[in-house]
Each structure stands twice: as structure tokens, then as C-alpha cells.
């Protein structure tokens, strides 16, 4: 065997011995000290970005998409992992009927995304109180898993 190959073989064998010895040196595995990390709490205000990209905090009304408009919102939760409100549901799919009497619904926001000094909800779900009362045109409207815009800061 030539000299460079002999050196390479010996170095490879030595490296394998060191690695094997290092793994066998601590039979109990990795030792970790200190408290476990906890998810950070939301620092700063929490917003909902409507369809126009406006940042809203506990709004009384919001247009989530071109077809989903909520009004008379009354918030039960805000600022945590989920936010919940009850209100009135309307949109172009229900006109002219719901112009005067929109449908009762529950709005749930989720997917809280923490940014540097504030947070935004990323998803919305709208649940009509009586889905059977909605007009046939509502079948084409997305009420579940609505993706909300989150501005890049």
C-alpha cells in the first residue's frame, strides 16, 4: 500500500474509534439541565386584518372576504389562541333579503401569529346559527377555513 493511502486508512480508523468511543462514553444519553422552554405569550396588541387589509381590534363589523360580511359583533374572547364573537352574517349572496335581516352567526378566529410587537389571527370560521335558513346561493360561499391576510412587518 502506498504511503498516502496508508495514512488515509489509519486516519479513517482513528476517526471511527474516536467517534465510537465518544458515543459509548455516556451510556445514559444526552443530559439536559434547566427548565423546559414554554411558548412565549403574545406581546402587544392582537389584530384581525379584514379583506381590505385594515388592522382591526375587536371590530363591531368586518368584511372577511368579498362574500362574507359580519356586523353587530359581540366578542366573548380576544387575544388568546382563538377569538370568538357572535353577530350578523351577510354578503352579496343573500341580497336583497339579508339587507334588512342578516343571519345570526358565530365567528371564530384562530392561527394567532406573533410578530415583533403585535399579533394577527390567520384563519376565520363562520358558523351560521341556522344554516338551513340560508339561501341556495350560500352553498357557493366559503365559511370554513377562511385565510386572513397578515401583513409583513
CSV table of C-alpha atoms in Angstrom, one decimal:
chain,number,residue,atom,x,y,z
A,1,UNK,CA,0.0,0.0,0.0
A,2,UNK,CA,1.4,3.4,-0.9
A,3,UNK,CA,2.1,6.0,1.8
A,4,UNK,CA,-0.8,8.4,1.2
A,5,UNK,CA,-3.3,5.5,1.2
A,6,UNK,CA,-1.8,4.1,4.4
A,7,UNK,CA,-2.2,7.5,6.1
A,8,UNK,CA,-5.8,7.8,4.9
A,9,UNK,CA,-6.7,4.3,6.2
A,10,UNK,CA,-5.0,4.9,9.6
A,11,UNK,CA,-6.8,8.4,9.9
A,12,UNK,CA,-10.1,6.8,9.0
A,13,UNK,CA,-9.7,4.0,11.5
A,14,UNK,CA,-8.6,6.5,14.2
A,15,UNK,CA,-11.6,8.8,13.5
A,16,UNK,CA,-14.0,5.8,13.7
A,17,UNK,CA,-12.5,4.7,17.0
A,18,UNK,CA,-12.9,8.2,18.4
A,19,UNK,CA,-16.5,8.5,17.3
A,20,UNK,CA,-17.4,5.1,18.6
A,21,UNK,CA,-15.7,5.8,21.9
A,22,UNK,CA,-17.5,9.1,22.2
A,23,UNK,CA,-20.9,7.6,21.7
A,24,UNK,CA,-20.2,4.8,24.2
A,25,UNK,CA,-18.7,7.1,26.8
A,26,UNK,CA,-22.2,8.3,28.0
A,27,UNK,CA,-24.5,5.3,28.2
A,28,UNK,CA,-27.4,7.3,29.6
A,29,UNK,CA,-27.6,9.6,26.6
A,30,UNK,CA,-27.8,13.3,26.5
A,31,UNK,CA,-28.1,15.2,29.8
A,32,UNK,CA,-30.2,18.4,29.8
A,33,UNK,CA,-30.4,20.9,32.6
A,34,UNK,CA,-32.7,23.8,33.4
A,35,UNK,CA,-36.4,24.4,33.0
A,36,UNK,CA,-38.3,23.4,29.8
A,37,UNK,CA,-39.0,26.2,27.3
A,38,UNK,CA,-42.5,27.5,27.4
A,39,UNK,CA,-44.2,29.0,24.4
A,40,UNK,CA,-43.9,32.8,24.5
A,41,UNK,CA,-47.1,34.8,25.4
A,42,UNK,CA,-48.4,37.3,22.9
A,43,UNK,CA,-46.8,40.6,23.5
A,44,UNK,CA,-48.6,43.7,22.3
A,45,UNK,CA,-51.9,44.2,20.6
A,46,UNK,CA,-53.8,41.5,18.6
A,47,UNK,CA,-55.4,42.3,15.2
A,48,UNK,CA,-57.7,40.9,12.6
A,49,UNK,CA,-56.9,42.0,9.0
A,50,UNK,CA,-60.1,42.4,7.0
A,51,UNK,CA,-60.4,41.9,3.3
A,52,UNK,CA,-59.1,45.4,2.6
A,53,UNK,CA,-56.0,44.7,4.8
A,54,UNK,CA,-57.2,47.1,7.6
A,55,UNK,CA,-55.9,46.1,11.0
A,56,UNK,CA,-58.9,45.8,13.4
A,57,UNK,CA,-59.1,45.1,17.1
A,58,UNK,CA,-62.3,43.6,18.4
A,59,UNK,CA,-64.3,45.1,15.5
A,60,UNK,CA,-68.0,45.5,15.6
A,61,UNK,CA,-68.1,44.7,11.9
A,62,UNK,CA,-65.7,43.1,9.4
A,63,UNK,CA,-65.6,42.1,5.8
A,64,UNK,CA,-63.6,38.9,5.8
A,65,UNK,CA,-63.9,38.2,2.1
A,66,UNK,CA,-65.8,39.6,-0.9
A,67,UNK,CA,-68.7,37.3,0.1
A,68,UNK,CA,-68.5,37.2,3.9
A,69,UNK,CA,-69.5,40.3,5.9
A,70,UNK,CA,-70.2,40.3,9.6
A,71,UNK,CA,-71.8,43.1,11.7
A,72,UNK,CA,-73.0,43.6,15.2
A,73,UNK,CA,-70.1,41.5,16.5
A,74,UNK,CA,-70.1,40.9,20.2
A,75,UNK,CA,-66.7,39.4,21.4
A,76,UNK,CA,-66.6,36.7,24.1
A,77,UNK,CA,-62.8,36.0,23.7
A,78,UNK,CA,-60.0,38.1,22.2
A,79,UNK,CA,-56.2,38.0,22.2
A,80,UNK,CA,-55.7,34.3,23.0
A,81,UNK,CA,-55.1,31.4,20.6
A,82,UNK,CA,-58.7,31.7,19.5
A,83,UNK,CA,-61.2,34.6,19.5
A,84,UNK,CA,-64.9,34.2,19.4
A,85,UNK,CA,-67.8,36.5,18.6
A,86,UNK,CA,-71.5,36.4,17.8
A,87,UNK,CA,-73.0,38.7,15.2
A,88,UNK,CA,-74.9,39.0,12.0
A,89,UNK,CA,-73.8,37.4,8.7
A,90,UNK,CA,-74.5,38.9,5.2
A,91,UNK,CA,-72.9,39.4,1.8
A,92,UNK,CA,-73.8,39.7,-1.8
A,93,UNK,CA,-75.1,36.1,-2.0
A,94,UNK,CA,-78.1,37.0,0.3
A,95,UNK,CA,-79.3,40.2,-1.1
A,96,UNK,CA,-81.9,41.6,-1.0
A,97,UNK,CA,-83.3,39.6,1.9
A,98,UNK,CA,-80.5,40.0,4.4
A,99,UNK,CA,-80.1,43.7,3.8
A,100,UNK,CA,-82.8,44.2,6.4
A,101,UNK,CA,-82.4,41.0,8.5
A,102,UNK,CA,-78.9,39.3,8.3
A,103,UNK,CA,-78.4,35.8,9.6
A,104,UNK,CA,-77.2,35.1,13.2
A,105,UNK,CA,-73.7,33.6,13.2
A,106,UNK,CA,-70.6,32.8,15.3
A,107,UNK,CA,-67.2,33.9,14.2
A,108,UNK,CA,-64.1,32.0,15.4
A,109,UNK,CA,-60.6,33.4,14.7
A,110,UNK,CA,-57.5,31.2,15.1
A,111,UNK,CA,-53.9,30.7,14.0
A,112,UNK,CA,-52.6,33.6,16.1
A,113,UNK,CA,-49.3,34.7,14.5
A,114,UNK,CA,-46.9,36.6,16.8
A,115,UNK,CA,-44.9,39.3,15.1
A,116,UNK,CA,-42.3,41.6,16.6
A,117,UNK,CA,-44.6,43.8,18.8
A,118,UNK,CA,-48.1,42.6,17.8
A,119,UNK,CA,-50.0,39.5,16.6
A,120,UNK,CA,-52.6,38.7,13.9
A,121,UNK,CA,-55.2,36.0,13.5
A,122,UNK,CA,-54.6,34.0,10.3
A,123,UNK,CA,-57.8,32.0,9.9
A,124,UNK,CA,-61.6,32.5,10.4
A,125,UNK,CA,-64.6,30.2,10.5
A,126,UNK,CA,-68.1,31.5,10.3
A,127,UNK,CA,-70.9,29.2,11.5
A,128,UNK,CA,-74.5,30.4,10.7
A,129,UNK,CA,-76.8,29.7,13.6
A,130,UNK,CA,-79.4,28.1,11.3
A,131,UNK,CA,-77.6,27.0,8.1
A,132,UNK,CA,-80.8,25.6,6.8
A,133,UNK,CA,-82.3,29.1,6.6
A,134,UNK,CA,-79.5,30.4,4.2
A,135,UNK,CA,-80.5,30.9,0.6
A,136,UNK,CA,-79.3,28.4,-2.1
A,137,UNK,CA,-76.6,30.9,-3.3
A,138,UNK,CA,-74.8,30.4,0.1
A,139,UNK,CA,-73.7,26.9,-1.0
A,140,UNK,CA,-71.0,28.6,-3.1
A,141,UNK,CA,-69.7,30.8,-0.2
A,142,UNK,CA,-66.7,29.7,1.8
A,143,UNK,CA,-67.5,30.0,5.5
A,144,UNK,CA,-64.9,27.5,6.9
A,145,UNK,CA,-61.1,27.9,6.9
A,146,UNK,CA,-61.1,31.5,5.6
A,147,UNK,CA,-57.5,32.6,5.2
A,148,UNK,CA,-56.9,36.1,6.6
A,149,UNK,CA,-54.2,38.4,5.4
A,150,UNK,CA,-51.3,39.0,7.7
A,151,UNK,CA,-49.1,42.0,6.8
A,152,UNK,CA,-45.4,41.5,6.5
A,153,UNK,CA,-43.7,43.9,9.0
